[in-house]
Short mmCIF file of C-alpha atoms in Angstrom, two decimals:
data_model
loop_
_atom_site.label_atom_id
_atom_site.label_comp_id
_atom_site.label_asym_id
_atom_site.label_seq_id
_atom_site.Cartn_x
_atom_site.Cartn_y
_atom_site.Cartn_z
CA MET A 16 36.65 102.51 84.23
CA ALA A 17 38.13 103.15 80.80
CA ALA A 18 36.25 102.27 77.63
CA LEU A 19 36.26 98.58 76.97
CA PRO A 20 38.03 97.22 73.90
CA SER A 21 34.97 95.91 72.12
CA ILE A 22 31.86 97.74 73.15
CA MET A 23 28.89 96.48 71.21
CA GLU A 24 25.91 98.63 70.42
CA THR A 25 22.83 97.08 71.95
CA THR A 26 20.46 96.20 69.19
CA ALA A 27 16.71 96.44 69.49
CA THR A 28 16.11 93.16 67.74
CA VAL A 29 16.12 89.84 69.55
CA PRO A 30 18.82 87.46 68.27
CA ASP A 31 17.06 84.56 66.59
CA GLN A 32 19.76 81.89 66.79
CA PRO A 33 20.67 80.36 70.13
CA LEU A 34 24.30 80.34 71.17
CA LEU A 35 23.94 77.20 73.24
CA SER A 36 21.27 74.54 72.83
CA VAL A 37 20.82 71.98 75.56
CA GLU A 38 18.61 68.98 74.90
CA ASN A 39 17.53 66.64 77.63
CA ILE A 40 20.89 66.20 79.31
CA SER A 41 21.42 63.98 82.33
CA ARG A 42 24.34 63.11 84.52
CA LEU A 43 23.45 61.18 87.64
CA PHE A 44 25.65 59.65 90.28
CA GLY A 45 22.81 58.41 92.45
CA PRO A 46 19.04 58.66 92.53
CA GLU A 47 18.21 62.38 92.23
CA LYS A 48 21.91 63.22 92.65
CA GLY A 49 23.32 65.22 89.75
CA CYS A 50 21.09 66.57 87.01
CA GLN A 51 18.53 65.03 84.67
CA GLY A 52 16.17 65.96 81.87
CA VAL A 53 17.52 69.49 81.46
CA SER A 54 16.75 71.36 78.23
CA PHE A 55 17.07 75.03 77.33
CA ASP A 56 18.36 77.48 74.72
CA LEU A 57 20.67 80.34 75.60
CA TYR A 58 20.83 83.34 73.27
CA PRO A 59 23.68 85.82 72.74
CA GLY A 60 23.77 88.39 75.52
CA GLU A 61 21.44 86.42 77.80
CA VAL A 62 22.25 85.84 81.46
CA LEU A 63 20.80 82.62 82.83
CA GLY A 64 20.85 82.04 86.59
CA ILE A 65 20.67 78.52 88.02
CA VAL A 66 19.39 78.59 91.60
CA GLY A 67 18.52 75.95 94.17
CA GLU A 68 19.79 74.60 97.46
CA SER A 69 23.09 72.76 97.82
CA GLY A 70 22.90 69.23 96.48
CA SER A 71 20.21 70.16 93.95
CA GLY A 72 22.57 69.51 91.03
CA LYS A 73 23.47 73.07 90.04
CA SER A 74 27.21 72.50 89.96
CA THR A 75 26.94 69.15 88.17
CA LEU A 76 24.81 70.82 85.53
CA LEU A 77 27.34 73.64 85.16
CA SER A 78 30.23 71.25 84.67
CA VAL A 79 28.29 69.35 82.01
CA LEU A 80 27.30 72.56 80.23
CA SER A 81 30.83 73.89 80.23
CA GLY A 82 32.36 70.81 78.65
CA ARG A 83 34.00 69.55 81.82
CA SER A 84 32.08 66.37 82.37
CA GLN A 85 30.36 64.13 79.88
CA PRO A 86 26.58 63.77 80.22
CA GLN A 87 25.20 60.22 80.29
CA ASP A 88 22.43 61.37 78.04
CA GLY A 89 21.47 64.33 75.87
CA VAL A 90 23.12 66.72 73.43
CA ILE A 91 24.71 70.16 73.83
CA THR A 92 25.39 72.23 70.73
CA TYR A 93 27.22 75.53 70.51
CA ARG A 94 27.13 77.99 67.65
CA GLY A 95 30.66 79.21 67.08
CA GLN A 96 31.92 82.61 66.05
CA GLN A 97 31.75 81.73 62.36
CA GLY A 98 28.24 80.29 62.70
CA GLU A 99 29.52 76.71 62.77
CA ILE A 100 27.55 74.25 64.90
CA ILE A 101 29.67 72.37 67.41
CA ASP A 102 28.34 69.28 69.12
CA LEU A 103 30.18 69.66 72.40
CA TYR A 104 30.63 66.06 73.40
CA SER A 105 31.24 64.60 69.99
CA SER A 106 34.17 66.94 69.44
CA SER A 107 37.57 65.93 70.74
CA GLU A 108 38.95 66.81 74.15
CA ALA A 109 41.40 69.17 72.42
CA GLU A 110 38.62 71.00 70.60
CA ARG A 111 36.69 71.42 73.83
CA ARG A 112 39.78 72.81 75.53
CA THR A 113 40.31 75.29 72.72
CA LEU A 114 36.73 76.45 73.04
CA LEU A 115 37.13 76.87 76.79
CA ARG A 116 40.27 78.95 76.29
CA THR A 117 38.95 81.21 73.54
CA GLU A 118 35.21 81.69 73.02
CA TRP A 119 34.27 80.55 76.52
CA GLY A 120 35.27 81.52 80.02
CA PHE A 121 34.84 79.90 83.41
CA VAL A 122 34.89 81.85 86.66
CA GLU A 123 35.44 79.55 89.63
CA GLN A 124 33.97 80.21 93.05
CA ASN A 125 37.44 79.99 94.54
CA PRO A 126 39.80 82.25 92.58
CA ARG A 127 42.72 80.00 93.52
CA ASP A 128 41.15 77.32 91.29
CA GLY A 129 40.90 79.67 88.35
CA LEU A 130 44.21 81.54 88.65
CA ARG A 131 47.80 80.39 88.30
CA MET A 132 49.07 81.32 91.71
CA GLY A 133 52.76 80.94 90.84
CA VAL A 134 52.87 83.64 88.15
CA SER A 135 52.24 87.40 88.21
CA ALA A 136 48.88 89.11 87.73
CA GLY A 137 50.01 90.30 84.31
CA ALA A 138 51.01 86.79 83.25
CA ASN A 139 47.66 85.47 84.44
CA ILE A 140 45.86 87.91 82.19
CA GLY A 141 48.20 87.34 79.25
CA GLU A 142 47.95 83.56 79.27
CA ARG A 143 44.88 83.22 77.08
CA LEU A 144 46.22 85.72 74.57
CA MET A 145 49.50 83.82 74.37
CA ALA A 146 47.53 80.61 73.82
CA GLN A 147 45.89 82.40 70.91
CA GLY A 148 49.29 83.22 69.42
CA VAL A 149 49.94 86.75 70.68
CA ARG A 150 53.70 86.88 71.26
CA ASN A 151 54.50 90.60 71.31
CA TYR A 152 55.50 91.51 74.87
CA GLY A 153 54.37 95.12 74.54
CA VAL A 154 50.91 94.07 73.36
CA LEU A 155 50.53 91.54 76.17
CA ARG A 156 51.67 94.06 78.74
CA GLN A 157 49.30 96.72 77.46
CA GLU A 158 46.32 94.32 77.42
CA ALA A 159 47.13 93.29 80.98
CA LEU A 160 47.32 96.94 82.09
CA ASP A 161 44.01 97.73 80.38
CA TRP A 162 42.29 94.78 81.96
CA LEU A 163 43.62 95.51 85.43
CA GLN A 164 42.02 98.90 85.00
CA HIS A 165 38.70 97.42 83.80
CA VAL A 166 38.49 95.28 86.91
CA GLU A 167 39.63 98.12 89.18
CA ILE A 168 43.03 96.78 90.20
CA ASP A 169 45.87 99.26 90.57
CA ALA A 170 48.14 99.01 87.50
CA ASN A 171 51.30 98.92 89.58
CA ARG A 172 50.27 95.51 90.95
CA ILE A 173 50.86 93.97 87.51
CA ASP A 174 54.03 92.16 88.51
CA ASP A 175 52.76 90.95 91.89
CA LEU A 176 51.71 87.36 92.54
CA PRO A 177 47.96 86.79 93.01
CA ARG A 178 48.60 85.36 96.44
CA THR A 179 49.47 88.86 97.67
CA PHE A 180 45.97 90.02 96.60
CA SER A 181 42.83 90.13 98.76
CA GLY A 182 40.01 87.68 97.98
CA GLY A 183 38.00 90.32 96.13
CA MET A 184 41.01 91.36 94.05
CA GLN A 185 41.79 87.75 93.21
CA GLN A 186 38.24 87.27 92.02
CA ARG A 187 38.44 90.39 89.86
CA LEU A 188 41.76 89.18 88.45
CA GLN A 189 40.15 85.86 87.59
CA ILE A 190 37.43 87.73 85.72
CA ALA A 191 40.01 89.75 83.77
CA ARG A 192 41.91 86.57 82.94
CA ASN A 193 38.73 85.10 81.47
CA LEU A 194 37.47 88.13 79.60
CA VAL A 195 40.72 89.19 77.94
CA SER A 196 40.12 86.79 75.05
CA SER A 197 36.69 88.39 74.36
CA PRO A 198 34.68 85.24 75.08
CA ARG A 199 31.04 85.05 74.01
CA LEU A 200 29.90 82.72 76.76
CA VAL A 201 31.04 82.70 80.37
CA PHE A 202 30.17 80.18 83.07
CA MET A 203 30.28 81.32 86.68
CA ASP A 204 30.07 79.13 89.76
CA GLU A 205 29.03 81.19 92.80
CA PRO A 206 31.41 84.02 91.80
CA THR A 207 30.59 86.10 94.87
CA GLY A 208 30.35 83.11 97.20
CA GLY A 209 33.43 83.43 99.37
CA LEU A 210 33.49 87.22 99.61
CA ASP A 211 32.53 89.73 102.30
CA VAL A 212 29.28 91.54 101.61
CA SER A 213 30.96 94.89 100.89
CA VAL A 214 33.36 93.25 98.45
CA GLN A 215 30.45 91.36 96.89
CA ALA A 216 28.61 94.57 96.04
CA ARG A 217 31.61 95.90 94.15
CA LEU A 218 32.09 92.66 92.24
CA LEU A 219 28.39 92.47 91.34
CA ASP A 220 28.47 96.00 90.05
CA LEU A 221 31.53 95.18 87.96
CA LEU A 222 30.00 91.98 86.57
CA ARG A 223 26.76 93.74 85.67
CA ARG A 224 28.65 96.39 83.76
CA LEU A 225 30.97 94.01 81.93
CA VAL A 226 28.13 91.69 80.96
CA ARG A 227 26.27 94.55 79.34
CA GLU A 228 29.19 96.30 77.72
CA LEU A 229 30.64 93.12 76.24
CA ASP A 230 27.22 91.63 75.42
CA LEU A 231 28.23 88.38 77.13
CA ALA A 232 26.04 85.34 77.44
CA VAL A 233 26.42 83.99 80.98
CA VAL A 234 25.35 80.90 82.86
CA ILE A 235 25.70 81.65 86.56
CA VAL A 236 25.14 79.24 89.41
CA THR A 237 24.23 80.86 92.70
CA HIS A 238 22.28 80.03 95.81
CA ASP A 239 21.93 83.75 96.57
CA LEU A 240 18.61 85.00 95.18
CA ALA A 241 19.65 88.65 95.54
CA VAL A 242 22.66 87.99 93.31
CA ALA A 243 20.38 86.18 90.87
CA ARG A 244 17.99 89.14 90.77
CA LEU A 245 20.79 91.57 90.12
CA LEU A 246 22.59 89.66 87.38
CA ALA A 247 20.26 87.17 85.71
CA ASP A 248 17.68 87.84 83.00
CA ARG A 249 16.08 84.48 83.56
CA LEU A 250 16.26 81.70 86.10
CA MET A 251 16.08 77.94 86.31
CA VAL A 252 15.17 76.60 89.74
CA MET A 253 16.66 73.19 90.52
CA ARG A 254 15.58 70.70 93.09
CA ARG A 255 16.73 67.10 93.47
CA SER A 256 18.46 67.01 90.07
CA ARG A 257 15.52 68.42 88.11
CA VAL A 258 14.53 71.88 86.88
CA VAL A 259 11.22 72.55 88.65
CA GLU A 260 10.55 76.02 87.30
CA SER A 261 12.05 78.47 84.82
CA GLY A 262 11.25 81.92 83.52
CA LEU A 263 11.95 85.62 83.70
CA THR A 264 13.95 86.40 86.85
CA ASP A 265 11.61 88.91 88.45
CA GLN A 266 8.59 86.76 87.64
CA ILE A 267 10.13 83.69 89.28
CA LEU A 268 11.11 85.68 92.37
CA ASP A 269 7.92 87.78 92.71
CA ASP A 270 5.33 85.25 91.54
CA PRO A 271 6.84 81.78 91.96
CA GLN A 272 4.53 78.97 90.83
CA HIS A 273 6.13 75.76 92.07
CA PRO A 274 5.73 74.87 95.77
CA TYR A 275 9.51 74.51 96.15
CA THR A 276 10.23 77.90 94.56
CA GLN A 277 7.63 79.50 96.82
CA LEU A 278 9.37 77.97 99.80
CA LEU A 279 12.79 79.07 98.54
CA VAL A 280 11.68 82.68 97.93
CA SER A 281 9.73 83.00 101.18
CA SER A 282 12.64 81.65 103.22
CA VAL A 283 14.95 84.54 102.36
CA LEU A 284 15.40 87.04 105.17
CA GLN A 285 14.83 90.63 104.07
CA PRO A 286 17.49 92.86 105.61
CA MET B 4 -6.81 106.42 67.57
CA GLN B 5 -4.41 103.53 67.23
CA THR B 6 -4.76 100.75 69.82
CA ILE B 7 -1.46 100.26 71.64
CA ILE B 8 -2.43 97.68 74.23
CA GLU B 9 -5.24 95.14 74.15
CA VAL B 10 -6.14 93.08 77.21
CA GLU B 11 -8.64 90.27 76.81
CA ASN B 12 -10.21 87.94 79.39
CA LEU B 13 -7.24 88.25 81.69
CA HIS B 14 -7.27 86.08 84.80
CA LYS B 15 -4.77 86.02 87.59
CA THR B 16 -4.77 83.56 90.46
CA PHE B 17 -2.29 82.97 93.24
CA THR B 18 -1.90 79.47 94.66
CA LEU B 19 -0.23 79.66 98.06
CA HIS B 20 1.38 76.25 98.36
CA GLN B 21 2.97 77.12 101.70
CA GLN B 22 -0.40 78.11 103.14
CA GLN B 23 -2.58 75.03 102.69
CA GLY B 24 -2.77 75.61 98.96
CA VAL B 25 -5.19 78.53 99.28
CA VAL B 26 -6.16 79.88 95.85
CA LEU B 27 -6.79 83.60 95.41
CA ASN B 28 -8.60 84.72 92.28
CA VAL B 29 -7.40 88.28 92.09
CA LEU B 30 -8.18 89.19 88.49
CA LYS B 31 -11.16 87.77 86.67
CA ASN B 32 -12.06 88.35 83.09
CA ILE B 33 -10.39 91.72 82.63
CA SER B 34 -10.72 93.17 79.13
CA PHE B 35 -9.86 96.65 77.91
CA ASN B 36 -7.93 98.56 75.25
CA VAL B 37 -5.83 101.68 75.50
CA GLY B 38 -5.05 103.85 72.51
CA ALA B 39 -2.19 106.20 71.66
CA GLY B 40 -2.23 109.36 73.76
CA GLU B 41 -4.87 108.00 76.11
CA CYS B 42 -4.65 107.68 79.89
CA VAL B 43 -6.72 105.02 81.63
CA VAL B 44 -6.90 105.10 85.42
CA LEU B 45 -7.62 102.00 87.48
CA ASN B 46 -10.15 102.68 90.19
CA GLY B 47 -10.83 100.54 93.19
CA HIS B 48 -10.32 99.98 96.90
CA SER B 49 -7.08 98.79 98.31
CA GLY B 50 -6.95 95.05 97.58
CA ALA B 51 -9.08 95.27 94.45
CA GLY B 52 -6.16 94.06 92.33
CA LYS B 53 -4.95 97.32 90.75
CA SER B 54 -1.24 96.70 91.37
CA THR B 55 -1.66 93.03 90.51
CA LEU B 56 -3.05 94.04 87.12
CA MET B 57 -0.13 96.40 86.51
CA ARG B 58 2.41 93.75 87.43
CA THR B 59 0.66 91.17 85.28
CA LEU B 60 0.71 93.53 82.31
CA TYR B 61 4.45 94.04 82.82
CA GLY B 62 5.14 90.29 82.89
CA ASN B 63 6.19 90.43 86.52
CA TYR B 64 3.23 88.23 87.50
CA LEU B 65 2.24 85.20 85.47
CA PRO B 66 -1.36 85.34 84.22
CA ALA B 67 -3.55 82.24 84.64
CA SER B 68 -5.18 82.82 81.27
CA GLY B 69 -6.15 85.50 78.81
CA SER B 70 -4.27 87.71 76.44
CA ILE B 71 -2.13 90.86 76.63
CA ARG B 72 -1.15 92.23 73.26
CA VAL B 73 1.04 95.30 72.82
CA LEU B 74 2.16 97.18 69.75
CA HIS B 75 5.82 96.20 69.75
CA GLN B 76 8.00 97.02 66.75
CA ASP B 77 5.04 97.64 64.44
CA ARG B 78 3.03 94.55 65.24
CA MET B 79 0.73 93.37 68.01
CA PHE B 80 2.83 91.11 70.22
CA GLU B 81 1.30 88.55 72.58
CA MET B 82 2.93 88.84 76.03
CA VAL B 83 1.16 85.86 77.59
CA GLY B 84 3.36 82.82 77.10
CA ALA B 85 6.22 84.83 75.53
CA GLU B 86 9.83 83.82 76.18
CA PRO B 87 11.79 85.77 78.80
CA ARG B 88 14.04 87.38 76.19
CA GLN B 89 11.00 88.58 74.24
CA ILE B 90 9.46 90.12 77.36
CA MET B 91 12.79 91.78 78.05
CA ALA B 92 12.77 93.24 74.55
CA VAL B 93 9.25 94.59 75.15
CA ARG B 94 10.45 96.12 78.42
CA ARG B 95 13.43 97.68 76.72
CA GLU B 96 11.59 99.16 73.74
CA THR B 97 7.89 99.34 74.39
CA MET B 98 6.66 99.15 77.95
CA GLY B 99 7.86 101.31 80.84
CA TYR B 100 6.93 100.91 84.49
CA VAL B 101 7.11 103.70 87.04
CA SER B 102 6.48 102.84 90.66
CA GLN B 103 7.13 104.84 93.78
CA PHE B 104 9.81 102.44 94.91
CA LEU B 105 13.36 102.51 93.61
CA ARG B 106 15.28 99.25 93.63
CA VAL B 107 18.66 100.45 94.80
CA ILE B 108 21.77 98.71 93.57
CA PRO B 109 24.85 99.25 95.73
CA ARG B 110 27.50 101.50 94.18
CA VAL B 111 25.45 102.55 91.16
CA THR B 112 25.16 106.34 91.08
CA CYS B 113 21.96 108.31 90.77
CA LEU B 114 22.89 109.52 87.28
CA ASP B 115 23.66 105.96 86.10
CA VAL B 116 20.37 104.68 87.53
CA VAL B 117 18.47 107.30 85.55
CA MET B 118 20.45 106.80 82.33
CA GLU B 119 20.06 103.04 82.23
CA PRO B 120 16.90 102.70 80.10
CA ALA B 121 18.54 104.89 77.43
CA LEU B 122 21.84 102.99 77.50
CA ALA B 123 19.90 99.74 77.18
CA ARG B 124 18.51 101.12 73.93
CA GLY B 125 21.98 101.92 72.70
CA TRP B 126 22.04 105.70 73.22
CA ALA B 127 25.44 107.36 73.35
CA ALA B 128 26.49 107.96 76.95
CA ASP B 129 26.80 111.75 76.63
CA LYS B 130 23.37 112.13 75.09
CA ALA B 131 21.87 109.93 77.84
CA ALA B 132 23.70 111.88 80.56
CA GLN B 133 22.40 115.15 79.19
CA ARG B 134 18.80 113.99 79.25
CA ALA B 135 19.24 112.46 82.73
CA ARG B 136 20.61 115.75 84.10
CA GLN B 137 17.66 117.65 82.67
CA LEU B 138 15.19 115.29 84.30
CA LEU B 139 16.96 115.31 87.65
CA SER B 140 17.02 119.12 87.69
CA ARG B 141 13.39 119.24 86.71
CA LEU B 142 12.51 116.90 89.56
CA ASN B 143 14.54 119.04 91.99
CA ILE B 144 17.21 116.48 92.86
CA PRO B 145 20.17 118.63 93.99
CA GLU B 146 23.18 118.32 91.69
CA ARG B 147 25.47 117.33 94.53
CA LEU B 148 23.53 114.04 94.81
CA TRP B 149 23.83 113.01 91.17
CA SER B 150 27.15 111.22 91.56
CA LEU B 151 26.09 109.38 94.73
CA ALA B 152 24.35 106.02 95.00
CA PRO B 153 20.70 106.66 95.95
CA GLY B 154 20.76 104.13 98.80
CA THR B 155 21.20 106.92 101.33
CA PHE B 156 18.67 109.32 99.79
CA SER B 157 15.37 110.15 101.49
CA GLY B 158 12.27 108.24 100.42
CA GLY B 159 10.96 111.18 98.42
CA GLU B 160 14.29 111.67 96.64
CA GLN B 161 14.46 107.98 95.73
CA GLN B 162 10.94 108.17 94.38
CA ARG B 163 11.84 111.14 92.18
CA VAL B 164 15.01 109.40 90.94
CA ASN B 165 12.82 106.48 89.94
CA ILE B 166 10.43 108.80 88.14
CA ALA B 167 13.32 110.42 86.26
CA ARG B 168 14.40 106.92 85.24
CA GLY B 169 10.87 106.07 84.10
CA PHE B 170 10.67 109.14 81.87
CA MET B 171 14.23 108.83 80.55
CA VAL B 172 13.07 107.40 77.23
CA SER B 173 9.66 107.54 75.57
CA TRP B 174 7.51 104.46 75.82
CA PRO B 175 4.58 103.40 73.64
CA VAL B 176 3.01 102.01 76.85
CA MET B 177 3.58 103.41 80.35
CA LEU B 178 2.40 101.79 83.55
CA LEU B 179 2.24 104.34 86.37
CA ASP B 180 1.84 102.87 89.86
CA GLU B 181 1.09 105.87 92.09
CA PRO B 182 3.88 108.05 90.72
CA THR B 183 2.60 111.13 92.59
CA ALA B 184 2.09 109.47 95.98
CA SER B 185 3.58 111.45 98.87
CA LEU B 186 5.21 114.10 96.67
CA ASP B 187 5.08 117.76 97.64
CA GLU B 188 2.99 120.18 95.56
CA VAL B 189 5.87 121.37 93.38
CA ASN B 190 7.17 117.93 92.46
CA ARG B 191 3.69 116.54 92.01
CA GLN B 192 3.12 119.18 89.36
CA VAL B 193 6.39 118.26 87.63
CA VAL B 194 5.28 114.62 87.44
CA LEU B 195 1.86 115.62 86.12
CA ASP B 196 3.59 117.72 83.46
CA LEU B 197 5.79 114.77 82.48
CA ILE B 198 2.71 112.56 82.21
CA GLY B 199 1.00 115.20 80.08
CA GLU B 200 4.00 115.37 77.77
CA ALA B 201 4.05 111.56 77.41
CA LYS B 202 0.36 111.65 76.46
CA GLN B 203 1.04 114.40 73.94
CA ALA B 204 3.81 112.28 72.46
CA GLY B 205 1.34 109.42 71.96
CA SER B 206 2.05 107.06 74.83
CA ALA B 207 -0.77 104.83 76.04
CA LEU B 208 -0.88 105.27 79.82
CA ILE B 209 -2.35 103.00 82.47
CA GLY B 210 -2.19 104.42 85.97
CA ILE B 211 -3.08 104.09 89.62
CA PHE B 212 -3.56 107.44 91.38
CA HIS B 213 -4.94 107.60 94.88
CA ASP B 214 -4.64 111.37 94.79
CA LYS B 215 -8.02 112.56 93.45
CA ALA B 216 -6.76 115.87 92.08
CA ALA B 217 -3.97 114.18 90.12
CA ARG B 218 -6.36 111.54 88.83
CA GLU B 219 -8.76 114.14 87.51
CA VAL B 220 -5.99 115.95 85.67
CA VAL B 221 -4.62 112.94 83.80
CA ALA B 222 -7.50 110.48 83.36
CA ASP B 223 -9.37 110.16 80.08
CA ARG B 224 -11.22 107.06 81.22
CA TYR B 225 -11.58 104.86 84.31
CA ILE B 226 -11.59 101.11 84.75
CA ASP B 227 -13.57 100.00 87.76
CA MET B 228 -11.71 97.26 89.61
CA ASN B 229 -14.18 96.97 92.50
CA ALA B 230 -16.30 94.53 90.55
CA GLN B 231 -13.42 92.13 91.14
CA GLU B 232 -13.62 92.27 94.85
CA SER B 233 -16.46 89.83 95.52
CA SER B 234 -14.51 87.10 93.76
CA HIS B 235 -11.20 87.78 95.51
CA ALA B 236 -10.82 84.90 97.96
CA ALA B 237 -12.23 81.60 96.86
#
């Protein structure tokens, strides 16, 4: 992989201002369906994993966090690039969209939901840059070529439609499409979910590297504890719409405290 | 001698909710200090809680009560109750852990595995690679293996890769969980030399060594963990 455009030097000091602050948010569509009473701070460069079984509210929480569905209760604030504080749900729909297209990214479980299937790989990557006002064809083309290389896709596939790509390639293209605008915060919903195990390993390796080199903050939803261990710095364990336990990833997995987490961890088959 | 790590009244219990809520009191009232350049060896039978203590010190296990303070960025930092990102900063800058087991990540090469602690501190890649190559040669990992993922290596090779990784950067505190176990004579000596150099450089070392000869070479002091045993299962 070639050098990334904006490699940041890892600093020894811990950032003291959270990027995202979540206070007591709830969105319920039935008793214990959805999420409730969730609070946390996410700092620059931190990778937060949300784990739990299906129906525990992980995906609802992710859509609330990422500005896609309004919470019934609670406040989410984001600290923008210039240090400005943005109250997510009191800003307009248009402002939220802008945020999602520039400083944020969202990687869907199914790449077909996150890609534009009717346009070429290169156009998929260039879209965010064009939305930010980049008009020069040569610049767009070069960025697309660079990013194809970062995500290990052969450069001569630039003009091909995503539908001619394998599932793993589509997922990597979706990642490139999101990261091209140098976001600071990326949401991921089961990014390795639909992939074969061998393809998963490659994608995980790629994600790990990009997260570190770009110093990304990530919120990743996964039901796969091995994926969580590999990517996340810290975990929140959800059960029936509530966070039952949170902490450092290896501590949660090796010394779980809550009965449900103990059950979850002990139920995983060791290959 | 400057105190680097201070452990006070540390308790560790495990509550096994899936097994009738059995409570195990594994560590009770542990207190000790380790200074710069000192090596303290934990003594005790299997099951006495030696590894549990090491993991608790590293933040991998959650203590029930007590205090673990380490000299982190020029001040004593309390690990018990710290936020995940603070513990990660301590693990990046201050506290290293060397076990005999390598956690293999698919597709990540041997050289990259070893370099990682340096890259996490912001070293330039070429400087990190140079140091990693030196360590791998010293630990007799054949050069043809350096660009391969260690998943297919023998147990002994994986162990030595993990040791190279552990000694990649210098740590104010090093936790050594049987680093010499099952190594041949030559490699055992290399590891003992590395430990000696870390002591010379002022690291505070806490170790478990079942191998008596190794223990006698490195230990300045022993902590007896057998006293724990009577209280193990409640």
